XYZ file of C-alpha atoms in Angstrom:
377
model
C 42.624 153.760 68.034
C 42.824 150.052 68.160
C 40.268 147.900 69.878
C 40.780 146.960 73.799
C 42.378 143.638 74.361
C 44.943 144.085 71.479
C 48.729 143.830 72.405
C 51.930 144.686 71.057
C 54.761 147.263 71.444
C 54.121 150.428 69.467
C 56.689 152.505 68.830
C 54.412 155.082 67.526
C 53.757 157.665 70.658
C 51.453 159.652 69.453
C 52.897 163.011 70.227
C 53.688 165.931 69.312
C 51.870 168.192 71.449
C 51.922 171.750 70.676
C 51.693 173.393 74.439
C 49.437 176.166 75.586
C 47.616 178.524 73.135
C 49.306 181.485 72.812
C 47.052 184.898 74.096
C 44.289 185.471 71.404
C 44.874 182.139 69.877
C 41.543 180.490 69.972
C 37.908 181.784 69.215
C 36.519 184.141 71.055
C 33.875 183.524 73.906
C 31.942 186.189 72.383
C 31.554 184.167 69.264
C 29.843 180.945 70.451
C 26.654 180.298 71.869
C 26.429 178.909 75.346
C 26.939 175.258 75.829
C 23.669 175.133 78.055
C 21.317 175.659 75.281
C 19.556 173.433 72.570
C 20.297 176.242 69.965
C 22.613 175.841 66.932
C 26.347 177.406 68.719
C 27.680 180.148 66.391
C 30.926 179.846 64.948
C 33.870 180.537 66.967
C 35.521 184.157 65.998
C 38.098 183.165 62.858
C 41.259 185.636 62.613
C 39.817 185.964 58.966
C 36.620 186.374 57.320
C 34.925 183.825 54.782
C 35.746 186.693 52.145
C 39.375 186.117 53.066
C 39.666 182.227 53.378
C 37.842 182.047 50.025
C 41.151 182.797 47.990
C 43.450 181.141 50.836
C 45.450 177.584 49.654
C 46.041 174.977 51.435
C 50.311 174.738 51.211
C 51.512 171.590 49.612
C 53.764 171.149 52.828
C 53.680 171.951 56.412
C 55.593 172.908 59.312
C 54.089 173.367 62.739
C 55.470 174.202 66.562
C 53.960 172.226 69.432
C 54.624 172.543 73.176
C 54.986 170.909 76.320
C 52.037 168.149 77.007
C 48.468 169.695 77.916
C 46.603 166.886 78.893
C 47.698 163.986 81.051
C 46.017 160.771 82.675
C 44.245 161.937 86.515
C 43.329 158.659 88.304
C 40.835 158.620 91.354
C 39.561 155.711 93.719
C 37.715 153.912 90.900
C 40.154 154.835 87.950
C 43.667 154.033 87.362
C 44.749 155.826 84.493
C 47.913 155.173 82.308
C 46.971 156.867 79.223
C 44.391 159.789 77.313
C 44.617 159.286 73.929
C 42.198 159.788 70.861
C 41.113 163.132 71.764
C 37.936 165.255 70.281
C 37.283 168.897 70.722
C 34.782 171.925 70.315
C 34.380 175.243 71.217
C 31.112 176.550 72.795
C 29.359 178.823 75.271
C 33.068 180.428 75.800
C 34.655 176.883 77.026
C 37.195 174.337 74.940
C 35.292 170.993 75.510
C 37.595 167.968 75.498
C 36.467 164.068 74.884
C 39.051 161.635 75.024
C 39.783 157.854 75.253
C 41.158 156.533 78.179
C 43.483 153.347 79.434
C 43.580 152.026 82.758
C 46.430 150.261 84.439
C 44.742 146.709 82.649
C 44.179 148.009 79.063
C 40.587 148.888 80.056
C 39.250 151.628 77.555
C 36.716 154.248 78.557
C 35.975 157.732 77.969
C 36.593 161.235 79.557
C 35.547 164.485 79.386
C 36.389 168.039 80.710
C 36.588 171.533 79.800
C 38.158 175.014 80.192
C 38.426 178.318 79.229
C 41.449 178.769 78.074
C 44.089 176.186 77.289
C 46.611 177.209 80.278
C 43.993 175.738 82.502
C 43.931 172.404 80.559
C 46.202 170.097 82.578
C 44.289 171.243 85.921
C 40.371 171.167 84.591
C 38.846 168.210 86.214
C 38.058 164.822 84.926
C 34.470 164.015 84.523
C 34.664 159.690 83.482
C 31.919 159.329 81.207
C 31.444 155.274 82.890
C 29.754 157.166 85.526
C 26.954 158.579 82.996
C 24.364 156.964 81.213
C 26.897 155.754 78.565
C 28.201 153.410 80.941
C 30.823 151.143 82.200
C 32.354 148.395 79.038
C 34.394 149.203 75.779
C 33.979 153.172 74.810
C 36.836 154.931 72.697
C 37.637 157.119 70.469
C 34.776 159.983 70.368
C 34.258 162.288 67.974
C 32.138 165.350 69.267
C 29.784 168.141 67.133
C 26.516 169.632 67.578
C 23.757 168.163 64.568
C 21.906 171.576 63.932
C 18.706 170.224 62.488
C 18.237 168.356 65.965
C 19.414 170.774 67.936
C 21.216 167.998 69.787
C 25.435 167.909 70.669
C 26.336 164.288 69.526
C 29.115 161.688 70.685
C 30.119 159.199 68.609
C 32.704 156.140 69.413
C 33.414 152.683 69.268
C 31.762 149.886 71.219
C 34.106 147.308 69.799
C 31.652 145.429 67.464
C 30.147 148.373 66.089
C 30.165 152.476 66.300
C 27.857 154.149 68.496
C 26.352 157.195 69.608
C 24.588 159.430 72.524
C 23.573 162.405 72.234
C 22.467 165.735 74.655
C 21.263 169.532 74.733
C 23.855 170.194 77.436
C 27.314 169.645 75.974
C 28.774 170.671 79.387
C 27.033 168.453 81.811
C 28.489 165.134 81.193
C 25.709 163.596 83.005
C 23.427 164.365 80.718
C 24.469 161.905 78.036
C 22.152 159.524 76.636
C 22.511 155.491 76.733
C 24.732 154.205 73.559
C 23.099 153.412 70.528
C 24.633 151.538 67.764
C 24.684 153.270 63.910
C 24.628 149.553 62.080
C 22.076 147.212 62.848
C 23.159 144.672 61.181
C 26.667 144.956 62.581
C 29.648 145.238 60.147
C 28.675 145.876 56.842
C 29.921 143.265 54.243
C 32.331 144.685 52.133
C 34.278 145.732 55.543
C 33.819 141.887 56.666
C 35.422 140.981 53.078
C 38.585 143.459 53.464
C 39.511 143.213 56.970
C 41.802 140.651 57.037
C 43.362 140.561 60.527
C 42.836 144.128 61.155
C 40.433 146.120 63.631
C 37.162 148.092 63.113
C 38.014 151.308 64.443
C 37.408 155.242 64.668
C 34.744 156.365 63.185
C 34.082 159.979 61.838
C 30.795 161.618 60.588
C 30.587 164.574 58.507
C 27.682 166.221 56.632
C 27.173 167.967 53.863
C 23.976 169.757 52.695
C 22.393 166.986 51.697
C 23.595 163.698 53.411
C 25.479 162.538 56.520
C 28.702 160.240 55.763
C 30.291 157.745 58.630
C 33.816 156.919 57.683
C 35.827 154.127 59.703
C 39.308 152.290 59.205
C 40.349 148.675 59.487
C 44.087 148.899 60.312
C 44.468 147.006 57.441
C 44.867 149.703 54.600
C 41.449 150.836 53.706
C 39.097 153.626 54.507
C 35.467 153.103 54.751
C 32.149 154.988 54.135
C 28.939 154.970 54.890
C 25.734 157.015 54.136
C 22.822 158.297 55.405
C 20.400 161.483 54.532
C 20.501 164.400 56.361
C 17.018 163.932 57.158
C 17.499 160.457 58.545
C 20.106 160.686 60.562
C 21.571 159.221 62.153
C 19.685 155.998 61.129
C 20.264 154.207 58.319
C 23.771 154.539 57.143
C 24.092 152.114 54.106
C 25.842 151.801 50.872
C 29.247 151.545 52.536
C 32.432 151.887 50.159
C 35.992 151.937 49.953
C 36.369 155.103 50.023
C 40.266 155.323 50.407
C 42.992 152.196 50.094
C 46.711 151.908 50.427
C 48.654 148.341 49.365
C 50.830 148.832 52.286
C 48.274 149.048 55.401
C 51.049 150.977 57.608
C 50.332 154.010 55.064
C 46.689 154.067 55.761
C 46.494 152.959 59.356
C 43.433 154.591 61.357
C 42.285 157.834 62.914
C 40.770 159.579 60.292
C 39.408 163.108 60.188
C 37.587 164.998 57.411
C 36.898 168.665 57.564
C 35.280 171.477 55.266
C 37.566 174.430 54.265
C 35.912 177.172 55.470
C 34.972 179.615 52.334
C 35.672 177.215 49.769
C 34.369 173.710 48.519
C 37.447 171.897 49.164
C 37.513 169.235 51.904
C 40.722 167.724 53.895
C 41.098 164.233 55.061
C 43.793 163.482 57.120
C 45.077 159.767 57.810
C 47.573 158.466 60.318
C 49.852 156.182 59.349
C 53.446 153.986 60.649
C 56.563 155.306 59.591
C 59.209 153.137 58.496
C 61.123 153.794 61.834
C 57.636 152.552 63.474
C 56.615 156.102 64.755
C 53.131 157.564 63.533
C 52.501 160.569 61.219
C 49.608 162.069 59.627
C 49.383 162.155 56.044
C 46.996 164.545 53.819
C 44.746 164.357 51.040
C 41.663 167.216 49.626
C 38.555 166.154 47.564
C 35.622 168.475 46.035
C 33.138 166.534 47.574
C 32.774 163.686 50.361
C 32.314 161.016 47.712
C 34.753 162.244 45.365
C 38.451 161.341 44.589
C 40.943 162.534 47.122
C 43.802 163.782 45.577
C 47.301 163.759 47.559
C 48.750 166.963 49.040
C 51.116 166.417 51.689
C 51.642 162.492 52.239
C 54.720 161.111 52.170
C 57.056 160.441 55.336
C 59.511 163.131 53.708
C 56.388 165.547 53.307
C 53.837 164.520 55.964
C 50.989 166.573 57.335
C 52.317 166.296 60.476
C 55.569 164.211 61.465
C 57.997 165.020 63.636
C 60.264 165.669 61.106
C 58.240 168.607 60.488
C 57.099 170.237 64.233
C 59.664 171.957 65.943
C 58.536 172.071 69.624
C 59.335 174.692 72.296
C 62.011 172.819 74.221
C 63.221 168.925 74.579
C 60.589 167.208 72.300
C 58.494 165.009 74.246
C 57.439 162.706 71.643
C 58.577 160.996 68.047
C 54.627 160.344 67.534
C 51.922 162.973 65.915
C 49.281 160.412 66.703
C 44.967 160.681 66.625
C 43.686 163.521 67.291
C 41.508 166.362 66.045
C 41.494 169.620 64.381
C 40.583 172.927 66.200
C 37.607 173.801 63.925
C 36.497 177.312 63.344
C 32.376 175.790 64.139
C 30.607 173.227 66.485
C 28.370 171.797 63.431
C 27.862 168.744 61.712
C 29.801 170.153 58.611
C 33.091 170.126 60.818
C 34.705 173.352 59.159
C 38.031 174.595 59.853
C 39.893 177.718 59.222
C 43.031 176.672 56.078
C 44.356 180.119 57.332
C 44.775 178.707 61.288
C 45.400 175.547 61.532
C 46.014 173.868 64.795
C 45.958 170.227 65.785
C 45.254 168.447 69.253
C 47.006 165.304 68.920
C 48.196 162.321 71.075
C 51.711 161.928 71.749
C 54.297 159.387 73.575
C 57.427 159.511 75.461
C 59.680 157.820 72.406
C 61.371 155.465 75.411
C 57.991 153.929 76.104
C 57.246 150.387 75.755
C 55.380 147.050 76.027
C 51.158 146.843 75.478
C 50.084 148.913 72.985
C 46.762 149.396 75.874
C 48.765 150.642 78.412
C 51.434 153.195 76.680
C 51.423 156.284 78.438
C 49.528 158.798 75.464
C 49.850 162.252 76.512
C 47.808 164.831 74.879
C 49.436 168.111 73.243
C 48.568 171.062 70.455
C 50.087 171.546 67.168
C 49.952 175.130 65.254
C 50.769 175.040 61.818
C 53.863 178.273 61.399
C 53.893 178.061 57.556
C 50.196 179.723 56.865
C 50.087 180.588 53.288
C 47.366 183.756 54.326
């Protein structure tokens, strides 16, 4: 997700949307706690137990199916929307809750939210524009959404432009509820980001926890990955000792939009990147580490053998888009320890009509749902 005010024709759409969830695709209602409440959310009903996904393997390349777009841009009197991009999801209190990025008409970035109960209803639910809350009006994009269990309080985290910054709420499904921004660094952008930067953006940031600490990566659009850390206990104040945690001599190959997610029954972790294609369209590529501050080891990341590329989704009908751009996992829990399922893997991603051109701020980003077809379970 690139900061507002910068231009530029992107080929990339980010696309590949893989339609409506099939019947029983999903969790279960019965298997989350209501969105309402303060109380830790229970995870969403897997198809297989933690006994199961123990043994399961992640397969060194993917293929997926995606659909017709889900989610699309709903302007009113005070919002004229071109694109909804970036998107951020969780499952709780029997509803899909969606946060995304928006683009008006100017470039203008801001943030939406809205939710359903099943994903036919997606491209009807209404759009609740989060300018209108206590977050407020100016620079928001690209959330990231999860509940932090030993506050017993739903999180949103995004960029302000300058910095990354949070609100927080017991209510995930009143978006009125949110609390004013605050801002994770103090001091502003941490040095060794300032050093490395080069012309590139601070963008998308992405917290995940482990049992012991709370880690805040970001990208520079410039071929590194950052990280920051903080304690469990402390969080989410003072995230320090930020690293490299992730570089690539050719930025295109490590662009922006990270995500990092537990493997459910295992100690394995996934980090998924996007990155520019030679042919200027973006991909994801893949890489799994033992720990959060360990060495991430390659597993599908090439343009031949991407995570997700469109040279590897085959969609139901005309494809809509030559982009698999940011987006977020369907996880298999609402925590901070953002833990999927390797067994059912399914993607929310934005995507672009592949004729689209002109301001990178004002493409037309389309929202859509990958499923992965090649489970190894």
């Amino acid at each position: 997700m690139r900061v507002a005010g910068r231009l530029g024709s992107v080929a990339a759409g980010l696309a590949l949307i893989l339609g409506a969830l099939l019947p029983g695709v999903g969790p279960s209602a019965e298997a989350a706690e209501t969105a309402e409440t303060a109380e830790a959310p229970e995870t969403a009903e897997a198809p297989e137990t933690a006994e199961n996904t123990a043994a399961a393997a992640l397969p060194t390349s993917f293929q997926w199916r995606s659909g017709n777009i889900l989610i699309s841009p709903k302007s009113d009197a005070t919002h004229n929307i071109a694109a909804v991009k970036d998107p951020t999801v969780v499952y709780a209190g029997g509803r899909w809750h969606v946060f995304a990025s928006t683009a008006n008409s100017n470039g203008a970035y801001s943030m939406v939210y809205l939710n359903f109960t099943d994903w036919s209803q997606a491209a009807s639910a209404q759009h609740h524009y989060l300018d209108q809350t206590p977050i407020g009006a100016g620079y928001k994009a690209a959330p990231q959404v999860f509940y932090f269990a030993p506050q017993g309080l739903w999180y949103l985290v995004y960029q302000v432009g300058d910095n990354a910054a949070y609100s927080t709420t017991t209510n995930i499904a009143n978006p009125a509820s949110w609390s004013a921004p605050k801002r994770f660094y103090a001091n502003g952008m941490p040095q060794i980001i300032r050093d490395n930067i080069g012309s590139g953006y601070w963008v998308d940031f992405w917290n995940v926890c482990d049992a012991a600490k709370c880690y805040l990566f970001s990208s520079d659009d410039n071929g590194h990955l950052y990280r920051s850390e903080t304690t469990l206990a402390n969080f989410p104040n003072g995230f320090t000792n930020t690293v490299i945690a992730l570089q690539d001599s050719n930025k295109y190959r490590l662009w922006e939009a990270a995500n990092i997610y537990k493997l459910q029954g295992s100690n394995q972790y996934l980090l998924l990147n996007e990155a520019i294609g030679g042919n200027g369209r973006r991909y994801f590529r893949s890489w799994t580490s033992t720990s959060l501050t360990g060495t991430w080891t390659p597993l599908a990341d090439t343009e031949s053998n991407p995570f997700a590329r469109s040279n590897n989704v085959t969609f139901d009908g005309t494809p809509w888009t030559d982009d698999v751009s940011h987006g977020e996992m369907i996880r298999s829990g609402t925590d901070q320890t953002l833990t999927i399922n390797p067994c059912r893997l399914q993607y929310l991603y934005q995507g672009l009509n592949p004729s689209a051109t002109g301001n990178y701020n004002t493409l037309p980003w389309r929202l859509g749902l990958l499923t992965q077809t090649n489970s190894t379970c």
